[in-house]
Coordinates of C-alpha atoms and ligand atoms in Angstrom, one line a residue:
X1 CA 33.7 -7.8 -8.3
X2 CA 35.0 -9.0 -11.2
X3 CA 39.5 -7.7 -10.0
X4 CA 40.7 -8.4 -13.3
X5 CA 39.7 -8.2 -16.5
X6 CA 40.8 -8.3 -19.9
X7 CA 40.4 -6.0 -23.1
X8 CA 42.0 -5.0 -26.6
X9 CA 44.2 -2.4 -26.6
X10 CA 42.0 -1.1 -29.4
X11 CA 40.2 2.3 -29.7
X12 CA 36.8 2.6 -32.4
X13 CA 37.0 5.6 -33.1
X14 CA 39.1 7.6 -35.3
X15 CA 40.5 10.8 -34.7
X16 CA 42.3 14.1 -36.1
X17 CA 46.2 13.9 -37.2
X18 CA 47.1 16.7 -34.6
X19 CA 45.4 14.7 -31.8
X20 CA 48.1 11.8 -32.0
X21 CA 50.8 12.2 -30.3
X22 CA 48.6 12.6 -27.6
X23 CA 46.1 10.4 -28.0
X24 CA 45.5 9.3 -24.4
X25 CA 42.0 7.9 -24.3
X26 CA 39.9 4.9 -23.0
X27 CA 39.7 2.3 -25.4
X28 CA 35.4 2.1 -26.4
X29 CA 35.6 -1.0 -24.0
X30 CA 36.3 -0.2 -21.0
X31 CA 33.7 2.7 -21.2
X32 CA 31.4 0.0 -22.0
X33 CA 32.5 -2.8 -19.6
X34 CA 32.1 0.8 -16.8
X35 CA 28.4 1.8 -17.9
X36 CA 27.0 -1.3 -18.4
X37 CA 28.1 -2.1 -15.1
X38 CA 27.3 1.2 -13.2
X39 CA 24.4 2.9 -14.8
X40 CA 21.5 2.8 -17.1
X41 CA 19.9 4.2 -19.4
X42 CA 18.8 8.3 -19.0
X43 CA 20.7 8.2 -16.2
X44 CA 23.6 11.3 -16.2
X45 CA 27.5 10.0 -16.4
X46 CA 30.0 12.7 -15.8
X47 CA 33.5 13.1 -16.9
X48 CA 36.1 15.4 -15.6
X49 CA 38.7 15.0 -17.3
X50 CA 37.1 14.9 -20.8
X51 CA 40.1 14.2 -23.3
X52 CA 39.2 13.8 -26.3
X53 CA 35.9 12.7 -25.0
X54 CA 35.2 9.0 -25.0
X55 CA 33.3 9.2 -22.0
X56 CA 30.7 11.3 -24.2
X57 CA 30.4 8.9 -27.1
X58 CA 29.6 6.0 -25.7
X59 CA 27.6 7.5 -22.8
X60 CA 25.2 8.8 -25.3
X61 CA 26.0 5.4 -27.7
X62 CA 24.7 3.6 -25.4
X63 CA 21.5 5.9 -24.4
X64 CA 22.6 7.7 -21.4
X65 CA 23.3 12.0 -20.7
X66 CA 27.2 13.0 -20.0
X67 CA 28.2 15.6 -18.8
X68 CA 32.3 16.7 -18.3
X69 CA 35.1 19.4 -18.6
X70 CA 37.9 19.8 -20.6
X71 CA 40.8 22.0 -20.4
X72 CA 42.0 22.4 -23.6
X73 CA 39.9 24.2 -26.3
X74 CA 40.8 22.6 -29.1
X75 CA 39.7 19.3 -27.6
X76 CA 36.7 21.2 -26.8
X77 CA 36.0 22.1 -29.9
X78 CA 36.2 19.2 -31.5
X79 CA 34.2 17.5 -29.5
X80 CA 31.9 20.0 -28.9
X81 CA 31.3 19.3 -32.7
X82 CA 30.7 15.9 -32.8
X83 CA 28.5 15.1 -29.8
X84 CA 25.1 15.1 -29.7
X85 CA 24.6 17.1 -25.8
X86 CA 26.9 20.3 -27.0
X87 CA 25.3 22.0 -24.2
X88 CA 27.3 19.1 -21.6
X89 CA 30.4 20.3 -22.2
X90 CA 32.6 22.6 -21.1
X91 CA 35.2 24.7 -21.2
X92 CA 37.1 24.2 -17.8
X93 CA 38.6 23.3 -15.3
X94 CA 37.5 20.6 -13.1
X95 CA 39.2 22.9 -10.6
X96 CA 36.2 25.3 -10.2
X97 CA 33.7 22.1 -11.0
X98 CA 30.9 24.3 -8.6
X99 CA 31.6 27.1 -10.6
X100 CA 29.5 24.7 -13.6
X101 CA 26.1 24.5 -11.6
X102 CA 26.4 20.9 -13.2
X103 CA 23.0 18.5 -12.5
X104 CA 23.4 15.6 -9.7
X105 CA 24.9 12.8 -11.5
X106 CA 24.5 9.3 -11.4
X107 CA 28.3 7.9 -12.2
X108 CA 31.6 9.6 -12.4
X109 CA 34.2 8.3 -15.0
X110 CA 37.2 9.9 -15.5
X111 CA 41.1 9.4 -15.3
X112 CA 42.9 13.3 -14.2
X113 CA 45.9 14.8 -16.2
X114 CA 49.5 12.7 -15.0
X115 CA 51.9 13.8 -13.0
X116 CA 55.7 12.2 -11.9
X117 CA 56.9 12.6 -9.2
X118 CA 59.9 14.7 -9.8
X119 CA 57.8 16.7 -12.8
X120 CA 58.1 19.7 -12.1
X121 CA 54.6 21.6 -14.5
X122 CA 51.2 21.1 -13.3
X123 CA 49.0 18.7 -15.0
X124 CA 46.2 20.3 -14.2
X125 CA 47.1 23.6 -16.2
X126 CA 48.8 22.0 -19.2
X127 CA 51.4 22.6 -17.6
X128 CA 51.8 25.7 -18.0
X129 CA 52.7 26.7 -14.5
X130 CA 55.1 24.9 -12.2
X131 CA 54.1 22.3 -10.0
X132 CA 55.6 19.7 -8.0
X133 CA 53.9 16.1 -7.1
X134 CA 52.4 17.3 -4.1
X135 CA 50.3 20.0 -5.5
X136 CA 48.9 17.7 -7.6
X137 CA 47.5 15.1 -5.0
X138 CA 46.0 18.1 -3.0
X139 CA 44.1 19.5 -6.0
X140 CA 43.4 15.7 -7.0
X141 CA 41.8 15.6 -3.4
X142 CA 40.0 19.3 -4.3
X143 CA 38.5 17.9 -7.2
X144 CA 37.1 14.5 -6.3
X145 CA 35.9 16.0 -2.9
X146 CA 33.8 19.0 -5.6
X147 CA 32.9 15.6 -7.6
X148 CA 31.5 14.3 -4.2
X149 CA 28.9 17.5 -3.7
X150 CA 27.2 16.2 -7.2
X151 CA 26.7 12.9 -6.6
X152 CA 23.9 11.3 -6.2
X153 CA 23.3 8.8 -2.8
X154 CA 25.5 5.8 -3.3
X155 CA 26.5 6.7 -6.9
X156 CA 29.5 5.2 -8.0
X157 CA 33.5 6.8 -8.8
X158 CA 36.0 4.7 -10.8
X159 CA 38.8 6.7 -11.6
X160 CA 41.0 5.1 -14.1
X161 CA 45.4 5.7 -13.5
X162 CA 48.4 3.8 -13.9
X163 CA 51.6 3.8 -12.7
X164 CA 54.6 5.4 -13.6
X165 CA 57.9 3.8 -14.7
X166 CA 60.0 6.5 -16.3
X167 CA 64.2 6.4 -16.3
X168 CA 64.1 3.5 -13.4
X169 CA 62.6 4.7 -11.3
X170 CA 58.2 4.4 -10.2
X171 CA 55.5 6.8 -9.3
X172 CA 52.6 5.3 -7.3
X173 CA 50.5 6.9 -9.0
X174 CA 47.3 4.9 -8.6
X175 CA 48.0 4.2 -5.6
X176 CA 48.9 7.4 -4.3
X177 CA 45.6 8.5 -6.0
X178 CA 43.9 5.8 -4.3
X179 CA 44.9 7.2 -1.1
X180 CA 43.7 10.1 -1.0
X181 CA 40.5 10.0 -2.7
X182 CA 40.2 7.4 -0.5
X183 CA 40.0 10.2 2.5
X184 CA 36.3 11.6 -0.1
X185 CA 34.7 9.1 -0.8
X186 CA 34.9 5.0 0.3
X187 CA 36.7 2.9 -1.7
X188 CA 35.6 -0.4 -2.4
X189 CA 38.6 -1.7 -4.4
X190 CA 40.4 -2.2 -7.6
X191 CA 39.8 -3.8 -10.8
X192 CA 42.6 -4.2 -12.7
X193 CA 42.4 -4.5 -16.7
X194 CA 44.9 -6.6 -18.4
X195 CA 45.8 -5.0 -21.6
X196 CA 45.5 -6.7 -24.7
X197 CA 46.7 -5.8 -28.4
X198 CA 48.6 -8.0 -31.4
X199 CA 51.8 -5.9 -30.2
X200 CA 53.2 -7.9 -27.2
X201 CA 55.9 -6.3 -27.2
X202 CA 55.7 -2.5 -27.5
X203 CA 58.5 -0.9 -25.9
X204 CA 56.5 1.3 -23.2
X205 CA 53.9 -1.7 -22.6
X206 CA 50.4 -1.8 -23.9
X207 CA 49.1 -0.3 -21.9
X208 CA 52.1 2.6 -22.0
X209 CA 53.8 4.3 -19.2
X210 CA 55.8 1.0 -18.6
X211 CA 52.7 -1.2 -18.0
X212 CA 51.4 -3.7 -19.9
X213 CA 48.5 -3.6 -17.4
X214 CA 46.0 0.3 -15.5
X215 CA 43.7 0.3 -12.5
X216 CA 40.3 1.3 -12.2
X217 CA 39.7 2.4 -8.5
X218 CA 36.2 2.2 -7.5
X219 CA 34.6 3.8 -5.2
X220 CA 30.9 4.7 -3.7
X221 CA 29.5 7.6 -2.0
X222 CA 28.5 6.7 1.3
Ligands
LIG1 C1 44.3 11.2 -19.7 S1 43.1 12.6 -20.2 C2 41.2 11.3 -20.4 C3 41.2 11.4 -21.4 C4 39.5 10.8 -21.9 N1 39.6 10.0 -21.0 C5 40.3 10.2 -23.4 O1 39.1 9.1 -23.3 O2 39.7 10.8 -24.0 C6 42.9 14.2 -18.7 C7 42.3 15.1 -19.5 O3 42.0 16.2 -18.6 C8 43.1 17.4 -19.5 N2 42.6 18.1 -18.4 C9 44.3 18.1 -17.4 N3 43.2 19.0 -16.4 C10 42.8 19.6 -16.8 C11 41.9 20.6 -15.8 N4 42.2 21.4 -14.8 N5 40.3 20.0 -16.2 C12 39.8 19.6 -16.9 N6 40.9 19.0 -17.4 C13 41.9 19.1 -16.9 C14 44.0 17.2 -20.2 O4 43.9 18.4 -21.2 C15 43.5 15.8 -21.2 O5 42.3 16.1 -22.1

């Protein structure tokens, strides 16, 4: 397994202006890399945090069948309008995954909503309720335990995540998520994505959160 890859941090797809200030999408080339590596045409691909739908759009372009969940209604409606597999996107909560009766999946690619260790709002309710970092990690463990129930044997699960720098403090989010999800799936190792763009002096890092790179944590359903 290559453990370091360099990708341009670019988005091919234009999104409506109202979503641009919270644009935390995957780059399409990132999704292509992992779908090429871990799936074949006709495979079922799950993204439990659909966001603005990059996994859905790229999976459809590559002849895979996407399924997924998005908590925010405006994002859900935007994706539903633009994808072919309209009934495969659910407006819901990843913590309730097993209620949605999804089919067994061949591959899961997702990036959770992020949380800093001193935040007091729960990112899994779009910050509408109170939360703390310990509860967030516990919810993350529950979410991926549910994912395990619907993954085919020997399938791969990739979680894209970064550590977070803020005000001189680092939240070791990537490592903490790596540790708890390792209790659910077999950890195969990390692939570091070295993100490149034309603006290498971007104040908060090319990826964001103070970093130029992110981690793709690769797990297997053994
Ligand atoms: C980091 S973004 C994912 C971006 C996505 N990979 C893309 O390319 O557009 C995380 C998404 O998870 C959604 N989310 C947060 N809590 C959720 C939950 N409990 N269930 C499902 N989705 C949730 C957020 O609204 C957000 O759109």
